[in-house]
Structures are given as C-alpha cells and as structure tokens.
Coordinates of C-alpha atoms in Angstrom, one line a residue:
X18 CA 0.0 0.0 0.0
X19 CA 2.9 2.4 0.9
X20 CA 4.4 2.0 -2.6
X21 CA 1.0 2.6 -4.3
X22 CA 0.4 5.7 -2.3
X23 CA 3.9 6.9 -2.9
X24 CA 3.5 6.7 -6.7
X25 CA 0.1 8.4 -6.6
X26 CA 1.3 11.2 -4.4
X27 CA 4.2 11.8 -6.8
X28 CA 1.8 11.9 -9.7
X29 CA -0.1 14.7 -8.1
X30 CA 3.0 16.6 -7.1
X31 CA 4.4 16.3 -10.6
X32 CA 1.3 16.8 -12.8
X33 CA -0.5 19.3 -10.6
X34 CA 2.4 21.0 -9.0
X35 CA 0.9 20.4 -5.5
X36 CA 2.9 21.4 -2.5
X37 CA 4.2 18.3 -0.9
X38 CA 3.1 18.9 2.7
X39 CA 1.2 21.1 5.1
X40 CA 4.1 23.6 5.4
X41 CA 3.7 26.0 8.3
X42 CA 5.4 29.3 8.7
X43 CA 5.9 30.7 12.2
X44 CA 3.1 33.3 11.7
X45 CA 0.7 31.1 9.7
X46 CA -1.9 28.5 10.4
X47 CA -1.6 24.9 9.1
X48 CA -2.6 24.5 5.4
X49 CA -3.0 21.5 3.2
X50 CA -0.4 19.9 1.0
X51 CA -0.4 16.7 -1.0
X52 CA 0.7 14.4 1.9
X53 CA -1.8 16.0 4.3
X54 CA -4.9 15.7 2.1
X55 CA -7.9 14.4 3.9
X56 CA -10.5 12.2 2.2
X57 CA -13.0 15.1 2.2
X58 CA -10.6 17.1 0.1
X59 CA -10.7 14.7 -2.8
X60 CA -13.9 13.7 -4.6
X61 CA -14.2 11.0 -7.3
X62 CA -16.4 11.5 -10.4
X63 CA -16.9 8.8 -13.0
X64 CA -15.4 7.8 -15.2
X65 CA -12.0 9.1 -14.2
X66 CA -12.2 12.7 -12.8
X67 CA -11.0 13.9 -9.5
X68 CA -12.2 17.1 -7.7
X69 CA -9.7 18.8 -5.4
X70 CA -11.2 21.2 -2.9
X71 CA -9.2 22.5 0.1
X72 CA -7.4 25.5 1.6
X73 CA -3.9 25.7 0.3
X74 CA -1.0 28.0 1.2
X75 CA -2.0 31.4 2.6
X76 CA -5.5 30.0 3.1
X77 CA -6.1 30.2 -0.7
X78 CA -9.0 28.0 -1.8
X79 CA -7.6 25.4 -4.1
X80 CA -10.3 23.9 -6.4
X81 CA -9.6 21.8 -9.5
X82 CA -11.6 19.4 -11.6
X83 CA -9.2 17.2 -13.5
X84 CA -9.1 14.1 -15.6
X85 CA -6.6 11.5 -14.3
X86 CA -5.2 8.2 -15.4
X87 CA -7.6 5.3 -14.8
X88 CA -5.1 3.6 -12.4
X89 CA -4.8 6.9 -10.4
X90 CA -8.6 7.0 -10.1
X91 CA -8.7 3.4 -9.0
X92 CA -5.9 4.1 -6.4
X93 CA -7.8 7.0 -4.9
X94 CA -11.0 4.9 -4.6
X95 CA -9.0 2.3 -2.7
X96 CA -7.3 4.8 -0.4
X97 CA -10.7 6.3 0.6
X98 CA -12.3 2.9 1.4
X99 CA -13.4 2.5 5.1
X100 CA -12.2 6.0 6.0
X101 CA -13.9 9.0 7.5
X102 CA -13.9 12.4 5.8
X103 CA -11.2 13.8 8.1
X104 CA -8.9 10.7 7.8
X105 CA -5.7 11.2 5.8
X106 CA -5.9 10.1 2.2
X107 CA -2.2 9.1 2.2
X108 CA -1.9 7.4 5.5
X109 CA 1.1 5.3 4.6
X110 CA 3.4 8.1 3.3
X111 CA 4.7 11.4 4.4
X112 CA 7.2 14.0 3.2
X113 CA 10.2 12.2 4.7
X114 CA 9.2 9.0 3.1
X115 CA 8.8 10.6 -0.4
X116 CA 12.1 12.4 -0.1
X117 CA 14.0 9.4 1.1
X118 CA 12.8 7.4 -2.0
X119 CA 13.6 10.2 -4.4
X120 CA 17.1 10.7 -3.0
X121 CA 17.7 7.0 -3.3
X122 CA 17.2 7.5 -7.1
X123 CA 19.1 10.7 -7.4
X124 CA 21.2 12.6 -4.8
X125 CA 19.6 15.9 -3.8
X126 CA 16.3 15.1 -5.4
X127 CA 13.3 16.0 -3.3
X128 CA 9.6 16.6 -3.9
X129 CA 10.1 20.4 -3.9
X130 CA 12.5 20.0 -6.8
X131 CA 9.4 19.3 -9.0
X132 CA 8.4 22.9 -8.5
X133 CA 11.7 24.0 -10.0
X134 CA 11.3 21.4 -12.7
X135 CA 7.9 22.8 -13.7
X136 CA 9.3 26.3 -13.9
X137 CA 12.2 25.1 -16.1
X138 CA 9.8 23.1 -18.3
X139 CA 7.8 26.3 -18.9
X140 CA 11.0 28.2 -19.6
X141 CA 12.1 25.6 -22.2
X142 CA 8.7 25.6 -23.8
X143 CA 8.8 29.3 -24.3
X144 CA 12.3 29.1 -25.9
X145 CA 11.1 26.3 -28.3
X146 CA 8.3 28.5 -29.6
X147 CA 10.7 30.3 -31.9
X148 CA 13.2 28.8 -34.3
X149 CA 16.5 30.1 -33.1
X150 CA 18.7 27.9 -35.2
X151 CA 19.8 30.8 -37.5
X152 CA 19.4 33.5 -34.9
X153 CA 22.3 35.8 -33.9
X154 CA 23.9 35.7 -30.5
X155 CA 21.9 38.9 -29.5
X156 CA 18.6 37.4 -30.7
X157 CA 19.2 34.2 -28.7
X158 CA 20.1 36.3 -25.7
X159 CA 16.9 38.4 -26.2
X160 CA 14.8 35.2 -26.4
X161 CA 16.4 33.8 -23.3
X162 CA 15.8 37.0 -21.3
X163 CA 12.2 37.2 -22.5
X164 CA 11.4 33.6 -21.6
X165 CA 13.1 34.1 -18.2
X166 CA 11.0 37.2 -17.6
X167 CA 7.8 35.5 -18.6
X168 CA 8.4 32.7 -16.1
X169 CA 9.2 35.2 -13.4
X170 CA 6.1 37.3 -14.1
X171 CA 3.9 34.1 -14.1
X172 CA 5.3 33.0 -10.7
X173 CA 5.1 36.5 -9.2
X174 CA 1.6 37.0 -10.6
X175 CA 0.3 33.8 -9.1
X176 CA 1.8 34.6 -5.7
X177 CA 0.5 38.2 -5.8
X178 CA -3.0 37.1 -6.7
X179 CA -2.9 34.6 -3.8
X180 CA -1.8 37.2 -1.4
X181 CA -4.4 39.7 -2.7
X182 CA -7.2 37.1 -2.3
X183 CA -6.1 36.4 1.2
X184 CA -6.0 40.1 2.0
X185 CA -9.5 40.6 0.5
X186 CA -10.9 37.7 2.6
X187 CA -9.4 39.0 5.7
X188 CA -11.0 42.4 5.1
X189 CA -14.3 40.8 4.6
X190 CA -13.9 38.8 7.8
X191 CA -13.2 42.0 9.7
X192 CA -16.2 43.7 8.2
X193 CA -18.3 40.7 9.1
X194 CA -17.1 40.9 12.8
X195 CA -17.9 44.6 12.9
X196 CA -21.3 43.9 11.4
X197 CA -22.1 41.4 14.2
X198 CA -20.9 43.9 16.8
X199 CA -23.1 46.6 15.4
X200 CA -26.1 44.3 15.6
X201 CA -25.4 43.6 19.2
X202 CA -25.2 47.3 20.0
X203 CA -28.4 48.2 18.2
X204 CA -30.8 45.5 16.8
X205 CA -32.4 48.1 14.5
X206 CA -29.4 47.9 12.2
X207 CA -30.5 44.4 11.3
X208 CA -33.5 45.9 9.4
X209 CA -31.2 48.2 7.4
X210 CA -30.6 46.8 4.0
X211 CA -27.2 48.4 4.0
X212 CA -26.0 46.1 6.7
X213 CA -28.0 42.9 6.1
X214 CA -25.8 41.2 3.5
X215 CA -23.3 38.9 5.0
X216 CA -19.9 37.8 3.6
X217 CA -21.4 34.6 2.3
X218 CA -18.5 33.8 0.0
X219 CA -16.2 33.3 3.0
X220 CA -16.4 29.6 3.9
X221 CA -16.5 28.3 7.4
X222 CA -13.3 26.4 6.8
X223 CA -11.5 29.6 5.8
X224 CA -12.9 31.4 8.9
X225 CA -11.7 28.7 11.2
X226 CA -8.2 28.6 9.6
X227 CA -7.9 32.4 9.6
X228 CA -8.9 32.6 13.3
X229 CA -6.3 29.9 14.1
X230 CA -3.8 32.1 12.2
X231 CA -4.7 35.1 14.2
X232 CA -4.3 33.1 17.5
X233 CA -0.9 31.9 16.4
X234 CA 0.2 35.5 15.7
X235 CA -1.1 36.7 19.1
X236 CA 0.7 33.8 20.8
X237 CA 4.0 34.6 19.0
X238 CA 3.6 38.2 20.0
X239 CA 3.1 37.3 23.6
X240 CA 6.1 34.9 23.5
X241 CA 8.4 37.7 22.1
X242 CA 7.2 40.2 24.8
X243 CA 7.8 37.6 27.5
X244 CA 11.3 37.0 26.3
X245 CA 12.0 40.7 26.0
X246 CA 10.7 41.3 29.5
X247 CA 12.9 38.5 30.9
X248 CA 16.0 39.9 29.1
X249 CA 15.3 43.3 30.7
X250 CA 14.9 41.8 34.1
X251 CA 18.1 39.8 33.7
X252 CA 20.1 42.9 32.7
X253 CA 18.8 44.7 35.8
X254 CA 19.8 41.8 38.0
X255 CA 16.3 40.9 38.9
X256 CA 14.6 37.5 39.0
X257 CA 13.2 36.5 35.7
X258 CA 9.6 35.4 35.2
X259 CA 8.6 31.8 34.8
X260 CA 5.9 30.6 32.4
X261 CA 3.5 30.1 35.3
X262 CA 4.1 33.6 36.6
X263 CA 3.4 35.0 33.2
X264 CA 0.2 33.1 33.0
X265 CA -1.0 34.5 36.4
X266 CA -0.3 38.0 35.1

C-alpha cells in the first residue's frame, strides 16, 4: 500500500504542482499539501475525474476538476475505502518517506524539486516557440531574457494574486465581525438593507483557519514580549519570570 500511495502522491506533485506537505510558517496556520490531504478534500467523479477542494498555502481556496489516469482514479478509490472524511488520504506516506525514496534514485532530489522542474519546463517551452537555429547571438540572448522574464512574471503574478485574495478575505472577515458587533449594540441595524448582506463567500473552513492564524500571531507576539521582559529583568539583575508567573499575570 505504501508504494502505491507513494507513486500516486508523486503523480499529483508532478502533474498538478501540488505542494508536498502542510508547510507552516511561524506566523501562519496549518494549510493542506499533498501528503496531508484528507479524504474530504478529494472527490471521485466517474469515469476518471477527481475534484480537489481544500485550503492551500496562505489559506487560498484550491479547487480543481481534472481528468486523471484510470489507475490513479482506482488508487484514490481504494485509499478512501473504510475511512472517514477527516482521515488522511495518504496514511502510509509522508514528506520524509517521499524524499527518502527520491534521494535513493538521485542525490539531492526532493519533492520540492518538482516545482523547479515545472518552472524550467515552462522556460524551455517558451524558448522552443521560436526557431533560433539561425538567430544571432543577440537574438538568442533576447529570447532567453524574454522567456526568463515570462516565467518570473507568471510566478510572481500567481503569488501576488494569492496574497491579494487572502487580504480581501481578511478584510471581509473584519467587516463581518464589525457587522455582528453593530447588531449587538443596536438591533435596529438588522433591518437596514445596507448592513443585512453577510460575507457569504467566506467559507466556514476559511474562517476557522484564519482565526487559528490570528491566534498563532497573538501567541507569537506574547512569547516575544515575555522573552524581551525577561531579558530586561536579567540585565537589571532581577529575578526572571517563569511561564507560570506570566500566565498568572
């Protein structure tokens, strides 16, 4: 089963450029990657289509309806058997398992290398669009720079759009919270059409993930303040605070 899941996971990482794992930055909540997919994130549709629906990096909603190889479709059906929605789809593999296998085939090869491979493939495809066999050195250099710039623009554009979408959703969330506060202060506002519409396009999953992200940021902020206060006390020759003392404060 582990080998079968390994091959299927690599298929998704290669063909769909999925992130390998639920990478977590210090100031961000957990998000889904290939190895951390739950059964609820993947839906099968006959004859051989798969629907991916989950929150990816920066809480961006990842939704794709794709046609896959019949064997891949069959594998996913087997992986989902006798499991609940919140169970891991790939319960026999993880990032370390995949990377260990890849590095046994080629030194330094990891799942993340496929992201670079996809970028290089796009770069080569752009270069091949023009016949440069009789081109001058300057024309070849121009074609190289243009292809390189197109790949950079594409990557930056995707990242910028993802950040913009996350920012927009966070603003909608704040407006929704203010709306609820306003209703509590004066119920008459509920009858005002200007305030009735809710941010219905923000999913419950996004709200939960975003609130977890906010909690993580607050916790990090408190930890930094605690360390800074202790450093100051230590410099002054005073007794530093323990975690329990900080909690009582």
